[in-house]
């Protein structure tokens, strides 16, 4: 009879231990699932933030391109204005030639050369300014993209 009581007590103790282990295991699974869900949510939020940053960089690059294009158009207009002034100068040259005839032909040649050089230099300056502006804009966009991706969350 004592053996039966001891056996029943041992069985009850083991049943209690199994129930405790099952409860611990259920708690562990719940904690693991919660941690996985939190990590997934954190990763999703970080990805959204990075995507918003990249989208903002793209929008800023588009805005900057519009501003740079407007500036390039203004520079082209200035170039055309200088070219028109040069043409007027060359048109007035005939009038000037009559007044400068006594000074010799070298002045006439020099005026032609200077007018042509001024026009060409202005044209090249406009082309270089547009190329440098585009290069600068691309560099800034690249830098902002890198910063947006490497920023700590």
C-alpha positions as semicolon CSV with decimal commas, in nm:
position;residue;x (nm);y (nm);z (nm)
1;X;0,000;0,000;0,000
2;X;0,289;0,238;0,080
3;X;0,437;0,146;-0,252
4;X;0,114;0,239;-0,428
5;X;0,099;0,574;-0,244
6;X;0,464;0,641;-0,331
7;X;0,400;0,546;-0,691
8;X;0,094;0,777;-0,708
9;X;0,292;1,061;-0,542
10;X;0,575;1,018;-0,793
11;X;0,329;1,010;-1,081
12;X;0,161;1,327;-0,954
13;X;0,501;1,497;-0,919
14;X;0,601;1,402;-1,277
15;X;0,264;1,521;-1,409
16;X;0,321;1,854;-1,233
17;X;0,672;1,878;-1,385
18;X;0,545;1,797;-1,737
19;X;0,273;2,062;-1,699
20;X;0,536;2,313;-1,582
21;X;0,766;2,226;-1,874
22;X;0,476;2,259;-2,119
23;X;0,391;2,600;-1,973
24;X;0,756;2,709;-2,001
25;X;0,771;2,583;-2,361
26;X;0,449;2,765;-2,451
27;X;0,587;3,083;-2,295
28;X;0,914;3,039;-2,489
29;X;0,725;2,993;-2,818
30;X;0,511;3,296;-2,745
31;X;0,816;3,509;-2,660
32;X;0,995;3,390;-2,976
33;X;0,693;3,467;-3,193
34;X;0,661;3,812;-3,035
35;X;1,032;3,883;-3,087
36;X;1,010;3,770;-3,451
37;X;0,705;3,989;-3,510
38;X;0,879;4,288;-3,349
39;X;1,195;4,232;-3,556
40;X;0,987;4,203;-3,872
41;X;0,800;4,524;-3,791
42;X;1,126;4,708;-3,715
43;X;1,273;4,590;-4,046
44;X;0,959;4,700;-4,231
45;X;0,966;5,044;-4,068
46;X;1,336;5,084;-4,146
47;X;1,278;4,987;-4,508
48;X;0,989;5,235;-4,534
49;X;1,205;5,510;-4,389
50;X;1,488;5,436;-4,632
51;X;1,242;5,425;-4,921
52;X;1,096;5,763;-4,815
53;X;1,449;5,904;-4,793
54;X;1,534;5,778;-5,142
55;X;1,205;5,913;-5,279
56;X;1,281;6,251;-5,121
57;X;1,628;6,248;-5,277
58;X;1,472;6,174;-5,616
59;X;1,218;6,454;-5,574
60;X;1,494;6,696;-5,472
61;X;1,701;6,589;-5,773
62;X;1,406;6,658;-6,005
63;X;1,355;7,000;-5,846
64;X;1,726;7,078;-5,876
65;X;1,725;6,968;-6,242
66;X;1,435;7,203;-6,315
67;X;1,622;7,491;-6,150
68;X;1,943;7,403;-6,334
69;X;1,759;7,376;-6,666
70;X;1,608;7,720;-6,607
71;X;1,953;7,857;-6,528
72;X;2,096;7,694;-6,842
73;X;1,815;7,848;-7,049
74;X;1,897;8,187;-6,897
75;X;2,264;8,137;-6,980
76;X;2,175;8,044;-7,338
77;X;1,961;8,357;-7,362
78;X;2,255;8,562;-7,233
79;X;2,478;8,395;-7,492
80;X;2,232;8,486;-7,768
81;X;2,219;8,841;-7,637
82;X;2,598;8,868;-7,648
83;X;2,598;8,715;-7,995
84;X;2,342;8,975;-8,106
85;X;2,554;9,253;-7,958
86;X;2,854;9,112;-8,144
87;X;2,657;9,109;-8,470
88;X;2,554;9,470;-8,415
89;X;2,915;9,556;-8,344
90;X;3,021;9,389;-8,665
91;X;2,743;9,569;-8,851
92;X;2,865;9,896;-8,708
93;X;3,216;9,803;-8,815
94;X;3,159;9,936;-9,165
95;X;3,080;10,273;-9,016
96;X;3,382;10,249;-8,788
97;X;3,606;10,145;-9,077
98;X;3,549;10,470;-9,253
99;X;3,650;10,661;-8,940
100;X;3,948;10,436;-8,865
101;X;4,079;10,404;-9,220
102;X;4,365;10,640;-9,149
103;X;4,491;10,413;-8,865
104;X;4,551;10,112;-9,089
105;X;4,407;9,776;-9,170
106;X;4,544;9,597;-8,856
107;X;4,285;9,765;-8,635
108;X;4,011;9,637;-8,862
109;X;4,146;9,283;-8,843
110;X;4,182;9,311;-8,467
111;X;3,821;9,419;-8,423
112;X;3,704;9,119;-8,627
113;X;3,922;8,883;-8,427
114;X;3,816;9,019;-8,090
115;X;3,448;9,007;-8,180
116;X;3,475;8,648;-8,299
117;X;3,677;8,542;-7,994
118;X;3,426;8,703;-7,760
119;X;3,137;8,525;-7,924
120;X;3,313;8,186;-7,919
121;X;3,429;8,227;-7,560
122;X;3,078;8,310;-7,446
123;X;2,940;8,006;-7,626
124;X;3,199;7,775;-7,471
125;X;3,139;7,926;-7,128
126;X;2,768;7,848;-7,156
127;X;2,835;7,489;-7,261
128;X;3,083;7,439;-6,978
129;X;2,848;7,593;-6,724
130;X;2,566;7,361;-6,830
131;X;2,792;7,054;-6,815
132;X;2,930;7,150;-6,475
133;X;2,583;7,222;-6,339
134;X;2,460;6,879;-6,449
135;X;2,768;6,711;-6,302
136;X;2,721;6,897;-5,974
137;X;2,354;6,803;-5,960
138;X;2,431;6,436;-6,026
139;X;2,701;6,437;-5,759
140;X;2,469;6,591;-5,501
141;X;2,193;6,343;-5,584
142;X;2,439;6,055;-5,549
143;X;2,561;6,191;-5,217
144;X;2,206;6,233;-5,084
145;X;2,117;5,880;-5,198
146;X;2,418;5,742;-5,017
147;X;2,333;5,938;-4,703
148;X;1,970;5,824;-4,718
149;X;2,071;5,460;-4,739
150;X;2,348;5,473;-4,478
151;X;2,164;5,681;-4,216
152;X;2,111;5,491;-3,893
153;X;1,741;5,406;-3,847
